[in-house]
Amino acid sequence: MEIEMKIRGLMMDPTANTPIVILKEVDGESMLPIWVGAFEANAIAVEIEKLAAQRPMTHDLLKNIVWELGASVKRVVITDLIDSTFFAVIEMTRNGETLAIDSRPSDAIALALRVDCPVYVTDEVMKSSNTTITETDQSPGDQWPDDLSNDTSEYKM
């Protein structure tokens, strides 16, 4: 089974000083942090903030190529977690055929934001991730900031 998620925000891991995308269940309280690269975090932040670039960025180019080839992005699924590495697929349709394209979750999320498609996480990933949290789990002593309840629109890059 898969759980629909929304991008709740971006934050910096205070220990590793790396960006984290926070996904939150659409119909629940669980949140899943996914550590991403700085460039991918920037691509996600640019789309969250609806900033316009003078020229297409990589994920904008990908969106344009998908559309020009007559395909559409149906959804993104975070499919696996192996040795602390998340895996994802971008599900596309073209001429009635469904295609599953292997992707890093960060790239898939950046594309999902641009084409306005849903993001899902498998139950197995949610269960196997030792960093899944809920809004009610947070206490002042936790490593997660108190502002995770804010929407992504509050994030500024």
PDB file of C-alpha atoms in Angstrom:
ATOM      1  CA  MET A   1       0.000   0.000   0.000  1.00  0.00           C
ATOM      2  CA  GLU A   2       1.077   3.586  -0.558  1.00  0.00           C
ATOM      3  CA  ILE A   3       0.510   6.704   1.496  1.00  0.00           C
ATOM      4  CA  GLU A   4      -0.083  10.063  -0.171  1.00  0.00           C
ATOM      5  CA  MET A   5       2.265  12.731   1.134  1.00  0.00           C
ATOM      6  CA  LYS A   6       2.709  16.464   0.718  1.00  0.00           C
ATOM      7  CA  ILE A   7       5.869  18.497   0.901  1.00  0.00           C
ATOM      8  CA  ARG A   8       5.707  20.066   4.339  1.00  0.00           C
ATOM      9  CA  GLY A   9       8.938  22.016   4.182  1.00  0.00           C
ATOM     10  CA  LEU A  10      12.681  22.187   3.901  1.00  0.00           C
ATOM     11  CA  MET A  11      15.126  22.522   6.759  1.00  0.00           C
ATOM     12  CA  MET A  12      18.814  22.117   7.481  1.00  0.00           C
ATOM     13  CA  ASP A  13      20.082  19.196   9.513  1.00  0.00           C
ATOM     14  CA  PRO A  14      21.939  20.968  12.331  1.00  0.00           C
ATOM     15  CA  THR A  15      24.319  18.051  12.809  1.00  0.00           C
ATOM     16  CA  ALA A  16      25.292  17.248   9.212  1.00  0.00           C
ATOM     17  CA  ASN A  17      24.519  20.727   7.811  1.00  0.00           C
ATOM     18  CA  THR A  18      22.634  19.154   4.890  1.00  0.00           C
ATOM     19  CA  PRO A  19      19.137  19.966   3.608  1.00  0.00           C
ATOM     20  CA  ILE A  20      16.158  17.806   4.514  1.00  0.00           C
ATOM     21  CA  VAL A  21      12.811  17.632   2.709  1.00  0.00           C
ATOM     22  CA  ILE A  22       9.968  16.942   5.117  1.00  0.00           C
ATOM     23  CA  LEU A  23       7.078  14.905   3.697  1.00  0.00           C
ATOM     24  CA  LYS A  24       3.833  14.706   5.688  1.00  0.00           C
ATOM     25  CA  GLU A  25       0.915  12.333   5.284  1.00  0.00           C
ATOM     26  CA  VAL A  26      -2.042  14.005   3.569  1.00  0.00           C
ATOM     27  CA  ASP A  27      -4.535  12.153   5.797  1.00  0.00           C
ATOM     28  CA  GLY A  28      -2.398  11.593   8.875  1.00  0.00           C
ATOM     29  CA  GLU A  29       0.220  12.938  11.234  1.00  0.00           C
ATOM     30  CA  SER A  30       3.343  11.002  10.207  1.00  0.00           C
ATOM     31  CA  MET A  31       6.219  12.863   8.630  1.00  0.00           C
ATOM     32  CA  LEU A  32       9.184  11.471   6.738  1.00  0.00           C
ATOM     33  CA  PRO A  33      12.450  13.421   6.493  1.00  0.00           C
ATOM     34  CA  ILE A  34      14.577  12.774   3.416  1.00  0.00           C
ATOM     35  CA  TRP A  35      18.117  14.143   3.295  1.00  0.00           C
ATOM     36  CA  VAL A  36      18.868  15.711  -0.099  1.00  0.00           C
ATOM     37  CA  GLY A  37      21.690  17.514  -1.835  1.00  0.00           C
ATOM     38  CA  ALA A  38      22.038  21.293  -1.784  1.00  0.00           C
ATOM     39  CA  PHE A  39      21.282  21.689  -5.503  1.00  0.00           C
ATOM     40  CA  GLU A  40      18.167  19.541  -5.287  1.00  0.00           C
ATOM     41  CA  ALA A  41      16.995  21.422  -2.184  1.00  0.00           C
ATOM     42  CA  ASN A  42      17.465  24.661  -4.096  1.00  0.00           C
ATOM     43  CA  ALA A  43      15.425  23.305  -7.024  1.00  0.00           C
ATOM     44  CA  ILE A  44      12.632  22.358  -4.619  1.00  0.00           C
ATOM     45  CA  ALA A  45      12.778  25.711  -2.812  1.00  0.00           C
ATOM     46  CA  VAL A  46      12.687  27.694  -6.061  1.00  0.00           C
ATOM     47  CA  GLU A  47       9.450  25.958  -7.042  1.00  0.00           C
ATOM     48  CA  ILE A  48       7.919  26.239  -3.571  1.00  0.00           C
ATOM     49  CA  GLU A  49       8.598  29.965  -3.627  1.00  0.00           C
ATOM     50  CA  LYS A  50       7.493  30.256  -7.281  1.00  0.00           C
ATOM     51  CA  LEU A  51      10.648  32.114  -8.257  1.00  0.00           C
ATOM     52  CA  ALA A  52      11.143  32.639 -11.977  1.00  0.00           C
ATOM     53  CA  ALA A  53      14.493  31.824 -13.561  1.00  0.00           C
ATOM     54  CA  GLN A  54      15.677  33.588 -16.702  1.00  0.00           C
ATOM     55  CA  ARG A  55      16.269  30.235 -18.383  1.00  0.00           C
ATOM     56  CA  PRO A  56      14.820  26.775 -17.637  1.00  0.00           C
ATOM     57  CA  MET A  57      16.476  25.014 -14.743  1.00  0.00           C
ATOM     58  CA  THR A  58      17.160  21.261 -14.958  1.00  0.00           C
ATOM     59  CA  HIS A  59      13.792  20.160 -13.541  1.00  0.00           C
ATOM     60  CA  ASP A  60      11.970  22.697 -15.719  1.00  0.00           C
ATOM     61  CA  LEU A  61      13.796  21.244 -18.715  1.00  0.00           C
ATOM     62  CA  LEU A  62      12.748  17.742 -17.674  1.00  0.00           C
ATOM     63  CA  LYS A  63       9.119  18.875 -17.400  1.00  0.00           C
ATOM     64  CA  ASN A  64       9.317  20.460 -20.863  1.00  0.00           C
ATOM     65  CA  ILE A  65      10.844  17.324 -22.403  1.00  0.00           C
ATOM     66  CA  VAL A  66       8.155  15.095 -20.871  1.00  0.00           C
ATOM     67  CA  TRP A  67       5.402  17.318 -22.278  1.00  0.00           C
ATOM     68  CA  GLU A  68       7.025  17.706 -25.716  1.00  0.00           C
ATOM     69  CA  LEU A  69       7.274  13.924 -26.004  1.00  0.00           C
ATOM     70  CA  GLY A  70       3.530  13.675 -25.392  1.00  0.00           C
ATOM     71  CA  ALA A  71       3.803  12.165 -21.936  1.00  0.00           C
ATOM     72  CA  SER A  72       2.450  13.276 -18.581  1.00  0.00           C
ATOM     73  CA  VAL A  73       3.692  12.667 -15.072  1.00  0.00           C
ATOM     74  CA  LYS A  74       1.035  10.745 -13.154  1.00  0.00           C
ATOM     75  CA  ARG A  75       2.716  10.561  -9.752  1.00  0.00           C
ATOM     76  CA  VAL A  76       5.955  10.079  -7.838  1.00  0.00           C
ATOM     77  CA  VAL A  77       6.480   7.138  -5.469  1.00  0.00           C
ATOM     78  CA  ILE A  78       9.226   6.771  -2.857  1.00  0.00           C
ATOM     79  CA  THR A  79       9.585   3.023  -3.271  1.00  0.00           C
ATOM     80  CA  ASP A  80      12.437   1.782  -1.157  1.00  0.00           C
ATOM     81  CA  LEU A  81      14.946   2.511   1.590  1.00  0.00           C
ATOM     82  CA  ILE A  82      18.162   0.504   1.341  1.00  0.00           C
ATOM     83  CA  ASP A  83      21.223   1.209   3.506  1.00  0.00           C
ATOM     84  CA  SER A  84      19.894   4.676   4.430  1.00  0.00           C
ATOM     85  CA  THR A  85      19.326   5.570   0.764  1.00  0.00           C
ATOM     86  CA  PHE A  86      15.832   6.333  -0.503  1.00  0.00           C
ATOM     87  CA  PHE A  87      14.713   5.220  -3.976  1.00  0.00           C
ATOM     88  CA  ALA A  88      11.875   6.602  -6.087  1.00  0.00           C
ATOM     89  CA  VAL A  89      10.115   6.216  -9.396  1.00  0.00           C
ATOM     90  CA  ILE A  90       8.420   8.785 -11.568  1.00  0.00           C
ATOM     91  CA  GLU A  91       5.285   7.237 -13.065  1.00  0.00           C
ATOM     92  CA  MET A  92       4.436   8.689 -16.463  1.00  0.00           C
ATOM     93  CA  THR A  93       1.872   7.873 -19.112  1.00  0.00           C
ATOM     94  CA  ARG A  94       2.332   8.165 -22.852  1.00  0.00           C
ATOM     95  CA  ASN A  95      -0.066   6.864 -25.507  1.00  0.00           C
ATOM     96  CA  GLY A  96      -1.908   4.871 -22.844  1.00  0.00           C
ATOM     97  CA  GLU A  97       1.270   3.166 -21.666  1.00  0.00           C
ATOM     98  CA  THR A  98       2.548   3.595 -18.101  1.00  0.00           C
ATOM     99  CA  LEU A  99       6.276   4.114 -17.671  1.00  0.00           C
ATOM    100  CA  ALA A 100       8.177   3.892 -14.374  1.00  0.00           C
ATOM    101  CA  ILE A 101      11.394   5.905 -14.439  1.00  0.00           C
ATOM    102  CA  ASP A 102      14.007   5.316 -11.715  1.00  0.00           C
ATOM    103  CA  SER A 103      14.843   8.543  -9.887  1.00  0.00           C
ATOM    104  CA  ARG A 104      16.364  10.014  -6.777  1.00  0.00           C
ATOM    105  CA  PRO A 105      13.545  11.147  -4.483  1.00  0.00           C
ATOM    106  CA  SER A 106      14.822  14.731  -4.506  1.00  0.00           C
ATOM    107  CA  ASP A 107      14.648  14.962  -8.303  1.00  0.00           C
ATOM    108  CA  ALA A 108      11.258  13.259  -8.360  1.00  0.00           C
ATOM    109  CA  ILE A 109       9.914  15.705  -5.752  1.00  0.00           C
ATOM    110  CA  ALA A 110      11.311  18.710  -7.644  1.00  0.00           C
ATOM    111  CA  LEU A 111       9.560  17.468 -10.797  1.00  0.00           C
ATOM    112  CA  ALA A 112       6.330  16.674  -8.910  1.00  0.00           C
ATOM    113  CA  LEU A 113       6.158  20.262  -7.698  1.00  0.00           C
ATOM    114  CA  ARG A 114       6.545  21.555 -11.260  1.00  0.00           C
ATOM    115  CA  VAL A 115       3.860  19.314 -12.783  1.00  0.00           C
ATOM    116  CA  ASP A 116       1.564  19.365  -9.736  1.00  0.00           C
ATOM    117  CA  CYS A 117       1.333  15.605  -9.297  1.00  0.00           C
ATOM    118  CA  PRO A 118       0.953  13.665  -6.049  1.00  0.00           C
ATOM    119  CA  VAL A 119       3.820  12.164  -4.062  1.00  0.00           C
ATOM    120  CA  TYR A 120       3.427   8.759  -2.418  1.00  0.00           C
ATOM    121  CA  VAL A 121       5.541   6.690  -0.033  1.00  0.00           C
ATOM    122  CA  THR A 122       5.171   2.933   0.335  1.00  0.00           C
ATOM    123  CA  ASP A 123       4.158   1.493   3.704  1.00  0.00           C
ATOM    124  CA  GLU A 124       7.423  -0.448   3.753  1.00  0.00           C
ATOM    125  CA  VAL A 125       9.472   2.746   3.523  1.00  0.00           C
ATOM    126  CA  MET A 126       7.455   4.404   6.282  1.00  0.00           C
ATOM    127  CA  LYS A 127       7.876   1.344   8.517  1.00  0.00           C
ATOM    128  CA  SER A 128      11.574   0.823   7.796  1.00  0.00           C
ATOM    129  CA  SER A 129      12.589   4.455   8.236  1.00  0.00           C
ATOM    130  CA  ASN A 130      13.864   5.044  11.747  1.00  0.00           C
ATOM    131  CA  THR A 131      13.407   8.791  11.298  1.00  0.00           C
ATOM    132  CA  THR A 132       9.634   8.840  10.736  1.00  0.00           C
ATOM    133  CA  ILE A 133       8.053  11.242  13.184  1.00  0.00           C
ATOM    134  CA  THR A 134       4.618  12.657  13.952  1.00  0.00           C
ATOM    135  CA  GLU A 135       3.658  16.176  14.924  1.00  0.00           C
ATOM    136  CA  THR A 136       2.661  14.862  18.354  1.00  0.00           C
ATOM    137  CA  ASP A 137       6.088  13.203  18.832  1.00  0.00           C
ATOM    138  CA  GLN A 138       7.839  16.535  19.019  1.00  0.00           C
ATOM    139  CA  SER A 139       8.951  17.851  22.362  1.00  0.00           C
ATOM    140  CA  PRO A 140      11.328  20.719  23.224  1.00  0.00           C
ATOM    141  CA  GLY A 141      14.196  18.262  23.627  1.00  0.00           C
ATOM    142  CA  ASP A 142      13.762  16.691  20.201  1.00  0.00           C
ATOM    143  CA  GLN A 143      16.171  17.382  17.367  1.00  0.00           C
ATOM    144  CA  TRP A 144      13.283  18.493  15.101  1.00  0.00           C
ATOM    145  CA  PRO A 145      12.382  22.165  15.124  1.00  0.00           C
ATOM    146  CA  ASP A 146       9.017  23.278  16.460  1.00  0.00           C
ATOM    147  CA  ASP A 147       8.043  24.909  13.161  1.00  0.00           C
ATOM    148  CA  LEU A 148       7.385  21.662  11.255  1.00  0.00           C
ATOM    149  CA  SER A 149       3.692  22.431  11.531  1.00  0.00           C
ATOM    150  CA  ASN A 150       4.176  25.372   9.128  1.00  0.00           C
ATOM    151  CA  ASP A 151       3.409  24.978   5.454  1.00  0.00           C
ATOM    152  CA  THR A 152       6.166  24.999   2.866  1.00  0.00           C
ATOM    153  CA  SER A 153       5.259  28.576   1.964  1.00  0.00           C
ATOM    154  CA  GLU A 154       7.024  29.648   5.155  1.00  0.00           C
ATOM    155  CA  TYR A 155      10.369  28.353   3.901  1.00  0.00           C
ATOM    156  CA  LYS A 156      12.737  30.886   2.392  1.00  0.00           C
ATOM    157  CA  MET A 157      15.924  29.867   0.610  1.00  0.00           C
TER     158      MET A 157
END
